[in-house]
PDB file of N, CA, C and O in Angstrom:
ATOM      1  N   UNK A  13     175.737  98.661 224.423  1.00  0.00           N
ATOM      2  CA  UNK A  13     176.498  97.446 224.518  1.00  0.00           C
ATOM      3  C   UNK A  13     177.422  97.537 225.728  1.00  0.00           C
ATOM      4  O   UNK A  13     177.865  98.639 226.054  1.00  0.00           O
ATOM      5  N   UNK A  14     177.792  96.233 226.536  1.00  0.00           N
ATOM      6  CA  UNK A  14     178.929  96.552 227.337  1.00  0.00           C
ATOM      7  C   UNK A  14     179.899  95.248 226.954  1.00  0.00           C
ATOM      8  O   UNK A  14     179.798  94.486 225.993  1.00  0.00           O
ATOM      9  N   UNK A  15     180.660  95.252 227.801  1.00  0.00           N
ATOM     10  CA  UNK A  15     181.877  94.310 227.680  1.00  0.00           C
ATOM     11  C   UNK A  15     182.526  94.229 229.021  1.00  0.00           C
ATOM     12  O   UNK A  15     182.584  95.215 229.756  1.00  0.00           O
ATOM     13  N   UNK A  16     183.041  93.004 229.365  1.00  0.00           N
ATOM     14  CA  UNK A  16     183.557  92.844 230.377  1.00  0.00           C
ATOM     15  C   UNK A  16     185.041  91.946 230.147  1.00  0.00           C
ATOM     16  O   UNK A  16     185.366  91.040 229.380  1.00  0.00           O
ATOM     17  N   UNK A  17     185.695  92.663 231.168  1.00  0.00           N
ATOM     18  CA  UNK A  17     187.031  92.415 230.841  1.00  0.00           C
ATOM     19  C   UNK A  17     187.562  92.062 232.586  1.00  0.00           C
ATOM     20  O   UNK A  17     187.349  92.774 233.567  1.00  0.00           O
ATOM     21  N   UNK A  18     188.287  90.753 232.535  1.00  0.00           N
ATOM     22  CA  UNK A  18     188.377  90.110 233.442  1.00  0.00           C
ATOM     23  C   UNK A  18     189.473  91.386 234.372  1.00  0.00           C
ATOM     24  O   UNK A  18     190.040  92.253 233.707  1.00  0.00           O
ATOM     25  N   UNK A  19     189.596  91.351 235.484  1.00  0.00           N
ATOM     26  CA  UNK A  19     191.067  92.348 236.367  1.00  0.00           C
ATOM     27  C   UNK A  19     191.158  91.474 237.264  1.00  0.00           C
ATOM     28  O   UNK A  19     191.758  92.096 238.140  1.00  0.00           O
ATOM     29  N   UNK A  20     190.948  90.289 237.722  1.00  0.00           N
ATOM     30  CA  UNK A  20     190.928  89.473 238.577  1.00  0.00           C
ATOM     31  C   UNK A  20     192.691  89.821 239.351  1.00  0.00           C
ATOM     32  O   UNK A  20     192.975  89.845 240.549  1.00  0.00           O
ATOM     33  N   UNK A  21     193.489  90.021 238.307  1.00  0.00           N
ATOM     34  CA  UNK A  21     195.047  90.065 238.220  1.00  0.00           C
ATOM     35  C   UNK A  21     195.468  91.354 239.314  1.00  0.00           C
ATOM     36  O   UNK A  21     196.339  91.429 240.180  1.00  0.00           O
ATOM     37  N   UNK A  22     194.569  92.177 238.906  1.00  0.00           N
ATOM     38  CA  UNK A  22     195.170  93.769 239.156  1.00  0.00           C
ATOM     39  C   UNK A  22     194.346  94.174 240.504  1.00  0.00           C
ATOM     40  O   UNK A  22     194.301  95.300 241.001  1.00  0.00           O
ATOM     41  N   UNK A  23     193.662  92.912 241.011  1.00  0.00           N
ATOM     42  CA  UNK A  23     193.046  93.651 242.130  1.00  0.00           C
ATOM     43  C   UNK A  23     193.975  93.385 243.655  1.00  0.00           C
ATOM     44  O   UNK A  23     194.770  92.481 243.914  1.00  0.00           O
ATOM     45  N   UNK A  24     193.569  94.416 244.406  1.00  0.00           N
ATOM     46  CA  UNK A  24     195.005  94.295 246.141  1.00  0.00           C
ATOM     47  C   UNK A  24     193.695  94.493 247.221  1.00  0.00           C
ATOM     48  O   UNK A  24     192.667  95.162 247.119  1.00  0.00           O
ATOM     49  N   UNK A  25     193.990  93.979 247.841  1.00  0.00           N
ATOM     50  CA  UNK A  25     193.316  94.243 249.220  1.00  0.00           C
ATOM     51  C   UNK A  25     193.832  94.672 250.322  1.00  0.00           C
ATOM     52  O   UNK A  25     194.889  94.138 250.658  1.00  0.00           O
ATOM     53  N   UNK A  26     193.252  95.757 251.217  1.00  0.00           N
ATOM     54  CA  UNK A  26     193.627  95.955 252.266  1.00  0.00           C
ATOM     55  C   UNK A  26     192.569  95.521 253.234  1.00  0.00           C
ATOM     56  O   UNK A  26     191.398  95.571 252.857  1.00  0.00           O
ATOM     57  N   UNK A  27     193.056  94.802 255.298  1.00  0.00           N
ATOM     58  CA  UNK A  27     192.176  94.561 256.107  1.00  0.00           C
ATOM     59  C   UNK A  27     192.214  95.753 257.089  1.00  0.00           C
ATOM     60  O   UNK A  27     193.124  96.317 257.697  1.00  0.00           O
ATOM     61  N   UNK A  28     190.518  95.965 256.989  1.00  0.00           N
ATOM     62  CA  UNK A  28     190.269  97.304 257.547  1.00  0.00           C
ATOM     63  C   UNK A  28     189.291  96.738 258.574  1.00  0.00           C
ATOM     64  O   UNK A  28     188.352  96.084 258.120  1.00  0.00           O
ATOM     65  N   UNK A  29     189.353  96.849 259.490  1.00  0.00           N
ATOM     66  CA  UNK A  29     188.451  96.106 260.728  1.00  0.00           C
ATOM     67  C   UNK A  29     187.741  94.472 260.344  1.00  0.00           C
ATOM     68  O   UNK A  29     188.466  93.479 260.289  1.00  0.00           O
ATOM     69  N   UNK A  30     186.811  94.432 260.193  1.00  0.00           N
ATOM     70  CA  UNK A  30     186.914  93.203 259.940  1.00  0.00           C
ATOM     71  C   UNK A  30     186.240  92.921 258.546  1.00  0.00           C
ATOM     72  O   UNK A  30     185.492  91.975 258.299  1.00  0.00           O
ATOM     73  N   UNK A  31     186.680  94.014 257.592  1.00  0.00           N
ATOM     74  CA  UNK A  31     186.257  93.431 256.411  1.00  0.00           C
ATOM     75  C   UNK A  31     188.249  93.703 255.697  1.00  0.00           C
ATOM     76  O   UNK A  31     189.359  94.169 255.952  1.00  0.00           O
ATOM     77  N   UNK A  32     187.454  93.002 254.754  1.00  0.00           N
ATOM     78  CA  UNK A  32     189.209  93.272 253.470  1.00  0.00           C
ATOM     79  C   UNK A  32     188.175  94.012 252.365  1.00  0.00           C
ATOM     80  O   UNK A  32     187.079  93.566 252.024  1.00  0.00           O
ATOM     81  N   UNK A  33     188.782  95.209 251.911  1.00  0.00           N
ATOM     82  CA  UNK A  33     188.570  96.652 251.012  1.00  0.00           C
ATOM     83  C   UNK A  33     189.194  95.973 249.488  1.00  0.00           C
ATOM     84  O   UNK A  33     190.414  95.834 249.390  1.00  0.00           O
ATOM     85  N   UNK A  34     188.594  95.706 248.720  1.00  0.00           N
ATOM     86  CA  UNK A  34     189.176  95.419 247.578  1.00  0.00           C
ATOM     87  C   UNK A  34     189.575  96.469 246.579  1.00  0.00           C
ATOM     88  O   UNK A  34     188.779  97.401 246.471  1.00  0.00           O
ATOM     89  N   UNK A  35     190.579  96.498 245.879  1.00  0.00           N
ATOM     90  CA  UNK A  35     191.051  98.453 245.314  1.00  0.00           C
ATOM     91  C   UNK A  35     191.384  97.549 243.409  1.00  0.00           C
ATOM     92  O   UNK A  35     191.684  96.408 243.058  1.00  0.00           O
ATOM     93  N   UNK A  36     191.213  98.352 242.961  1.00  0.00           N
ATOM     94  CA  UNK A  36     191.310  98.098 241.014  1.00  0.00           C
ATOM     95  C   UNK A  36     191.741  99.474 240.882  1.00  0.00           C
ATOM     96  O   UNK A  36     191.017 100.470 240.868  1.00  0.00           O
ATOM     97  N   UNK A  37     193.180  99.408 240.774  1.00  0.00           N
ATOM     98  CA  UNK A  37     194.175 101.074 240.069  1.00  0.00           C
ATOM     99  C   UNK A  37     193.633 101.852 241.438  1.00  0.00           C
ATOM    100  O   UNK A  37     192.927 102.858 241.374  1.00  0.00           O
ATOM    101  N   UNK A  38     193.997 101.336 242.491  1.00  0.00           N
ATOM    102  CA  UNK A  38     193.973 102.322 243.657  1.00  0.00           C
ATOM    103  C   UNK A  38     192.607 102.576 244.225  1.00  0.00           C
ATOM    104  O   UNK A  38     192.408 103.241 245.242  1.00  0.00           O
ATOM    105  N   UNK A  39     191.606 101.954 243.438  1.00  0.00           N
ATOM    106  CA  UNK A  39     190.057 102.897 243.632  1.00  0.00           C
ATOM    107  C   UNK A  39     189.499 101.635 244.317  1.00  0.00           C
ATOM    108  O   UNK A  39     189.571 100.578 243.691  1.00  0.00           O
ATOM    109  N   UNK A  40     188.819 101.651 245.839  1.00  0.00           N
ATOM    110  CA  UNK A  40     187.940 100.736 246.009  1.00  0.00           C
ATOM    111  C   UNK A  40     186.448 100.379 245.001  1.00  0.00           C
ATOM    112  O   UNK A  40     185.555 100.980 244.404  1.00  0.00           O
ATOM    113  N   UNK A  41     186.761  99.439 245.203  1.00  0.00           N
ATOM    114  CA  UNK A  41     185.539  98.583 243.778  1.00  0.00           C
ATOM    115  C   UNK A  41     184.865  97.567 244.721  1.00  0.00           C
ATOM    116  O   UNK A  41     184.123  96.719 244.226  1.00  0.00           O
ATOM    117  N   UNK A  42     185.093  97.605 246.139  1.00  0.00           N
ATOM    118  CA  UNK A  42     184.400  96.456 247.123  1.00  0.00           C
ATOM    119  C   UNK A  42     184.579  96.116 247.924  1.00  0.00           C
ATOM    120  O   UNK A  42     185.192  97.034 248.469  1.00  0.00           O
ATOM    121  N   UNK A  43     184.485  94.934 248.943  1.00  0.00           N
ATOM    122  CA  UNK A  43     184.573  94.778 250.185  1.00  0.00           C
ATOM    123  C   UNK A  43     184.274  92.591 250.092  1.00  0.00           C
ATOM    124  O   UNK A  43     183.695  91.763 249.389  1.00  0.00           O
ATOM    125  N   UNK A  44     185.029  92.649 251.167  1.00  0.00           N
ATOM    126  CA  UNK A  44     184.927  91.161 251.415  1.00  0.00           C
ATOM    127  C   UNK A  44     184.492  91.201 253.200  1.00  0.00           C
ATOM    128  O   UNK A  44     185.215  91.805 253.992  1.00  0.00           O
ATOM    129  N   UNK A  45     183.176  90.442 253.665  1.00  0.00           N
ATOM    130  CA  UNK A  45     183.420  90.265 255.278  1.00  0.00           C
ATOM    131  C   UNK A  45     183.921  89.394 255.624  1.00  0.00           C
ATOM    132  O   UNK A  45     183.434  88.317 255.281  1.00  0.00           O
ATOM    133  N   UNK A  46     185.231  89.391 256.538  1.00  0.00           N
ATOM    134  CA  UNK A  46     185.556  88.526 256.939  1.00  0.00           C
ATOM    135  C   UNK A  46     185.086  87.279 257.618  1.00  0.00           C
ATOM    136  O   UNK A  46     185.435  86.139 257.315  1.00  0.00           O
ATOM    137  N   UNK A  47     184.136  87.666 258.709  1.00  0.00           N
ATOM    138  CA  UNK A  47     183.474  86.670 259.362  1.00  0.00           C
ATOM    139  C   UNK A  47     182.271  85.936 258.500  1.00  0.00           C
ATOM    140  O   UNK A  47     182.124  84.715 258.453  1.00  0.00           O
ATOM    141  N   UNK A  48     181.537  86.788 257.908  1.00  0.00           N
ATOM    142  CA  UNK A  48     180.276  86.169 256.973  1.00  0.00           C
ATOM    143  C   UNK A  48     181.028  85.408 255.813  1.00  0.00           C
ATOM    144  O   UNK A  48     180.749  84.231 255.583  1.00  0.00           O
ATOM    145  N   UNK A  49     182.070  86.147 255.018  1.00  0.00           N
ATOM    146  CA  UNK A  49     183.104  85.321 253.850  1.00  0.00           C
ATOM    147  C   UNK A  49     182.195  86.188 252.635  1.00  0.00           C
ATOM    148  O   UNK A  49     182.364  85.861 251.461  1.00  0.00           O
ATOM    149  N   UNK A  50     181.416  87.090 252.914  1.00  0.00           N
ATOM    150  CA  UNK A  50     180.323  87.492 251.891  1.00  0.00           C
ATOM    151  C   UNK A  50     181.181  88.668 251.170  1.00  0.00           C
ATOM    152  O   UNK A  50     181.716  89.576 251.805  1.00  0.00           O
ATOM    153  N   UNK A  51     181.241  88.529 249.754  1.00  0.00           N
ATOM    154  CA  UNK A  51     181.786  90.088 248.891  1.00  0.00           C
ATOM    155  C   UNK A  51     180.803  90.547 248.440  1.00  0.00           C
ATOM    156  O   UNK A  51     179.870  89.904 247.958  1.00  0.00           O
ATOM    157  N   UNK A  52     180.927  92.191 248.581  1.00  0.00           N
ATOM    158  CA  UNK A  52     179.581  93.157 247.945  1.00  0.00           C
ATOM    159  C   UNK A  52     180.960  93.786 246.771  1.00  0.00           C
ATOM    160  O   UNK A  52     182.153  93.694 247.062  1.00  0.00           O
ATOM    161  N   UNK A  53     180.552  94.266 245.751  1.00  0.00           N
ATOM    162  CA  UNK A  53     181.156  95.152 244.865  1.00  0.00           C
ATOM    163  C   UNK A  53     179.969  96.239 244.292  1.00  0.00           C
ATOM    164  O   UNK A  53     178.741  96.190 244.225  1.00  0.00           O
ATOM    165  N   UNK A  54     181.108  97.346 243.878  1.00  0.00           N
ATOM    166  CA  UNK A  54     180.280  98.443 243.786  1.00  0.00           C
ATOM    167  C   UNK A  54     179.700  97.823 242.238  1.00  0.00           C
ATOM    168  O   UNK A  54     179.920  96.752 241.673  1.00  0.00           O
ATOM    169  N   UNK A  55     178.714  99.234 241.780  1.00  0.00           N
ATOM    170  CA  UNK A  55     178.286  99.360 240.354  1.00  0.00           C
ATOM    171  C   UNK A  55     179.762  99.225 239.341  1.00  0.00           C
ATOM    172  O   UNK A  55     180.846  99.805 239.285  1.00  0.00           O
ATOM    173  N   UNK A  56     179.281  98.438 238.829  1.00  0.00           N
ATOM    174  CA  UNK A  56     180.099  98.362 237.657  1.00  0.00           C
ATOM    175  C   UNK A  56     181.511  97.011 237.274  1.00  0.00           C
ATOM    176  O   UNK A  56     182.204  96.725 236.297  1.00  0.00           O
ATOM    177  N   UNK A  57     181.344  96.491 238.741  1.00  0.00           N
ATOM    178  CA  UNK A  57     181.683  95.279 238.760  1.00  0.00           C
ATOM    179  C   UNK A  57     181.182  94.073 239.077  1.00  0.00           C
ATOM    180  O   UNK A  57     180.075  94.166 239.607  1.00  0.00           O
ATOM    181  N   UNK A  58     181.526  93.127 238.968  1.00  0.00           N
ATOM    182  CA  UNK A  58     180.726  91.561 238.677  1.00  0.00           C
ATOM    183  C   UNK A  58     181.718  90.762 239.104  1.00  0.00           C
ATOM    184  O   UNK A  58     182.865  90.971 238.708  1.00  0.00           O
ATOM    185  N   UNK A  59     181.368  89.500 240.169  1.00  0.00           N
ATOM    186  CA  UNK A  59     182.008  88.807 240.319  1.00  0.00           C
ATOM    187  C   UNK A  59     181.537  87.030 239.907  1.00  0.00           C
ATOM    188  O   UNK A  59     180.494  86.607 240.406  1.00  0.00           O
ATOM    189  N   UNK A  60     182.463  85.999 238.899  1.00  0.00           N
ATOM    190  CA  UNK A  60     181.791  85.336 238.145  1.00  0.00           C
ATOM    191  C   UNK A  60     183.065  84.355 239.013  1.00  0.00           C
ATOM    192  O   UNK A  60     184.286  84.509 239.049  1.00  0.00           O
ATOM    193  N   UNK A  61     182.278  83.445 239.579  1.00  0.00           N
ATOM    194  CA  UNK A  61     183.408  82.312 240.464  1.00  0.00           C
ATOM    195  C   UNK A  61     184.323  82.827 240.869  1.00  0.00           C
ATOM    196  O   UNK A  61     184.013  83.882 241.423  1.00  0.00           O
ATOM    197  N   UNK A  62     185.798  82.535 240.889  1.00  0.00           N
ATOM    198  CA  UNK A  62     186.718  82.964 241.255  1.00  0.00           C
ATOM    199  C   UNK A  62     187.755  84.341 240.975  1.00  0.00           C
ATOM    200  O   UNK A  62     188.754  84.897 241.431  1.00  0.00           O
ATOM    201  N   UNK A  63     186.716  84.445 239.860  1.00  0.00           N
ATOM    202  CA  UNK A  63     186.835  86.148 238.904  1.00  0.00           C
ATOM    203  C   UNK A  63     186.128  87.443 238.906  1.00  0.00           C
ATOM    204  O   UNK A  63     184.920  87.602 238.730  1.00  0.00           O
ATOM    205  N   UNK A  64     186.983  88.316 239.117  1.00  0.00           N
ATOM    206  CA  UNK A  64     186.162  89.281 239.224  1.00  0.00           C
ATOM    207  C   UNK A  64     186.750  90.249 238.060  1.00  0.00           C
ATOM    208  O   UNK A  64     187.906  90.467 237.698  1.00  0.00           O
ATOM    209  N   UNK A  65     185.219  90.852 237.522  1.00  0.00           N
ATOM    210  CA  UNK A  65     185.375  91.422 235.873  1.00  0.00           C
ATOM    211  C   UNK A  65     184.970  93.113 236.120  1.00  0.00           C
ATOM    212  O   UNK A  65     184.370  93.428 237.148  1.00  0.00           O
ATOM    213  N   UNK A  66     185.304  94.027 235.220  1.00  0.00           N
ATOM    214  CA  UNK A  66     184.625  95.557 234.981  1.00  0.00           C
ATOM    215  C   UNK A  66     183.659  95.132 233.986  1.00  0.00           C
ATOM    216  O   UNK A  66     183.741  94.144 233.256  1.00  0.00           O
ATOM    217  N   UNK A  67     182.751  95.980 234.044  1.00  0.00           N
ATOM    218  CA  UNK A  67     181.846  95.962 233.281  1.00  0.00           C
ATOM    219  C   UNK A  67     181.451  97.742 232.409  1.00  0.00           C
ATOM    220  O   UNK A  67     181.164  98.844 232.878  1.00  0.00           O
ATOM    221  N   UNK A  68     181.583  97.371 231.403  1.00  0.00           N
ATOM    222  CA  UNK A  68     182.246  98.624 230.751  1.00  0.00           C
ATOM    223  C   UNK A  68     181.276  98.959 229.327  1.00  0.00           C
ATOM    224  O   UNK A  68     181.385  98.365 228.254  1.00  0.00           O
ATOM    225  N   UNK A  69     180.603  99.737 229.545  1.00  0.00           N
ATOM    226  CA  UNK A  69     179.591 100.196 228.342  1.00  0.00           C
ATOM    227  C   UNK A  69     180.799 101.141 227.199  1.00  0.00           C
ATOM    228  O   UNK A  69     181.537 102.122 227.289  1.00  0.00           O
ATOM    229  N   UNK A  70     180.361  99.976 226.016  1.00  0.00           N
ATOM    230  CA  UNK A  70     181.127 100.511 224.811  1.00  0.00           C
ATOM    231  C   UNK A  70     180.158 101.444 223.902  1.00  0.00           C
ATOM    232  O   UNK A  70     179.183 100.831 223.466  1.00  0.00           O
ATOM    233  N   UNK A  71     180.223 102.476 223.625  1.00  0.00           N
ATOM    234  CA  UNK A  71     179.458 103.410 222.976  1.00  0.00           C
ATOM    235  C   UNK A  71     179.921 103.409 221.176  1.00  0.00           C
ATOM    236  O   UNK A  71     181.035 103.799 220.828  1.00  0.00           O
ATOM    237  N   UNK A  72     178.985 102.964 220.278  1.00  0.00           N
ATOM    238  CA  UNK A  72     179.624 102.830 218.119  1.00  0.00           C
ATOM    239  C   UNK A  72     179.736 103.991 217.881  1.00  0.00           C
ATOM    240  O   UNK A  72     178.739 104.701 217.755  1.00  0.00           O
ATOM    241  N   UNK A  73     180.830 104.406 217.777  1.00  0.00           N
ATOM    242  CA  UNK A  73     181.097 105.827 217.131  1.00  0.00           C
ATOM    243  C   UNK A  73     180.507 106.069 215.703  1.00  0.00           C
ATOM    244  O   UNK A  73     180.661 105.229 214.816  1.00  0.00           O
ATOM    245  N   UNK A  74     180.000 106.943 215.552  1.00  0.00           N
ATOM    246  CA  UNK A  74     178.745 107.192 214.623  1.00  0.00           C
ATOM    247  C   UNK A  74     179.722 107.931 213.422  1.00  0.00           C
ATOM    248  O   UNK A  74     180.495 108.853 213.686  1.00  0.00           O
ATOM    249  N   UNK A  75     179.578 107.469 212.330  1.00  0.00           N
ATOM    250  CA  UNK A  75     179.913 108.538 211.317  1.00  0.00           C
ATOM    251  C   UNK A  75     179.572 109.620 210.959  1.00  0.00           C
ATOM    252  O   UNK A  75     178.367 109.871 210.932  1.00  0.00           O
ATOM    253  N   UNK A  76     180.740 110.814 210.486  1.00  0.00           N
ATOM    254  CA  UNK A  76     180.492 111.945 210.521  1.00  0.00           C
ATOM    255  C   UNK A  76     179.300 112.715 209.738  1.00  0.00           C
ATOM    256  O   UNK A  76     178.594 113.692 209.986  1.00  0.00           O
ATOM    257  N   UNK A  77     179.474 111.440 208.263  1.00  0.00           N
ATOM    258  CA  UNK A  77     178.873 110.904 207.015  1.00  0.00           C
ATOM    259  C   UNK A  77     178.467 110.195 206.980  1.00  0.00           C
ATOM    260  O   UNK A  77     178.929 109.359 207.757  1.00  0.00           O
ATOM    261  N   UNK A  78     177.220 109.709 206.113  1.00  0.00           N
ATOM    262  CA  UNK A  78     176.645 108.822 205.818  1.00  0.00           C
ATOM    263  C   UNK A  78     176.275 108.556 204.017  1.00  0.00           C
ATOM    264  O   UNK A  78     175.992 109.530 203.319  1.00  0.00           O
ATOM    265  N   UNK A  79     176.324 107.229 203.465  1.00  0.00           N
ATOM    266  CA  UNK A  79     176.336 107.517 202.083  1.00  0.00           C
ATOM    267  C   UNK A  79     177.242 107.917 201.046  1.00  0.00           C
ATOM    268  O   UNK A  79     177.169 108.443 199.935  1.00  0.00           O
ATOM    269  N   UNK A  80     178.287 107.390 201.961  1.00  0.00           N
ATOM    270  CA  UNK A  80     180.067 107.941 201.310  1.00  0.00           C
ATOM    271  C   UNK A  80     180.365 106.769 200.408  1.00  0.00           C
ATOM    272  O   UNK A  80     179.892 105.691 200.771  1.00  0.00           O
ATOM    273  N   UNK A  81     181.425 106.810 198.728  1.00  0.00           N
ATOM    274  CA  UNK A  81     181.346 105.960 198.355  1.00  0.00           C
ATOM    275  C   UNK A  81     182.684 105.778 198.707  1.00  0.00           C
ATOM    276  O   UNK A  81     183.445 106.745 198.660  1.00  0.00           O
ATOM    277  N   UNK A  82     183.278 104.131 199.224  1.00  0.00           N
ATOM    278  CA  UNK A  82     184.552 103.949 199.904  1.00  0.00           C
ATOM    279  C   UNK A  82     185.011 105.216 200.059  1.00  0.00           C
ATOM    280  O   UNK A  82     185.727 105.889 199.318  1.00  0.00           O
ATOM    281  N   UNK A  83     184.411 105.515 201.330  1.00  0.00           N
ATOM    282  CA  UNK A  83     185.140 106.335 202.227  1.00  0.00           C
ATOM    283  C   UNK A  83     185.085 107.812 201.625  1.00  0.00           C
ATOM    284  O   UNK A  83     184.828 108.652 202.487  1.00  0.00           O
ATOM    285  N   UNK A  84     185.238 108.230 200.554  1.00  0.00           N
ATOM    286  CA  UNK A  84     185.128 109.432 200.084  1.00  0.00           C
ATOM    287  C   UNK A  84     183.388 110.363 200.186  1.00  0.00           C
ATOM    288  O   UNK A  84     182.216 110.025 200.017  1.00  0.00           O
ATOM    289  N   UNK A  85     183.945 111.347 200.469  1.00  0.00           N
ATOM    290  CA  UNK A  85     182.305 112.275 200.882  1.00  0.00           C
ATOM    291  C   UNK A  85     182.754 113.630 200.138  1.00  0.00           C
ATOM    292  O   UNK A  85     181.998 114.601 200.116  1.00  0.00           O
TER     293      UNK A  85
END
């Protein structure tokens, strides 16, 4: 399963020749070209209109037990 959770909020850019470096908690996550207007983002992000989301695989934590009656094993 994954889930995506909007950061549209938390993202900063810096202009580095002629692209702008997009950073999420310090870490580049992408790039904007200036002249083309075109954004690439790495694996694991998605950009949906004016939003840009993580995309985040949630793993079901499995019980230790199975066949417990409320909760007791």
């Amino acid at each position: 399963m994954s889930q995506t959770i909007n950061i549209t909020k938390n993202i900063t850019g810096k202009i580095s020749g002629g692209t702008m470096v997009l950073y999420h908690n310090d870490h580049p996550i992408g790039k904007i070209d200036l002249q083309s207007k075109e954004m690439s983002l790495e694996e694991g992000y998605e950009a949906q209109g004016a939003d840009i989301y993580s995309l985040q695989s949630t793993v079901e934590q499995e019980q230790y037990a199975e066949d417990c009656d409320m909760g007791w094993c």
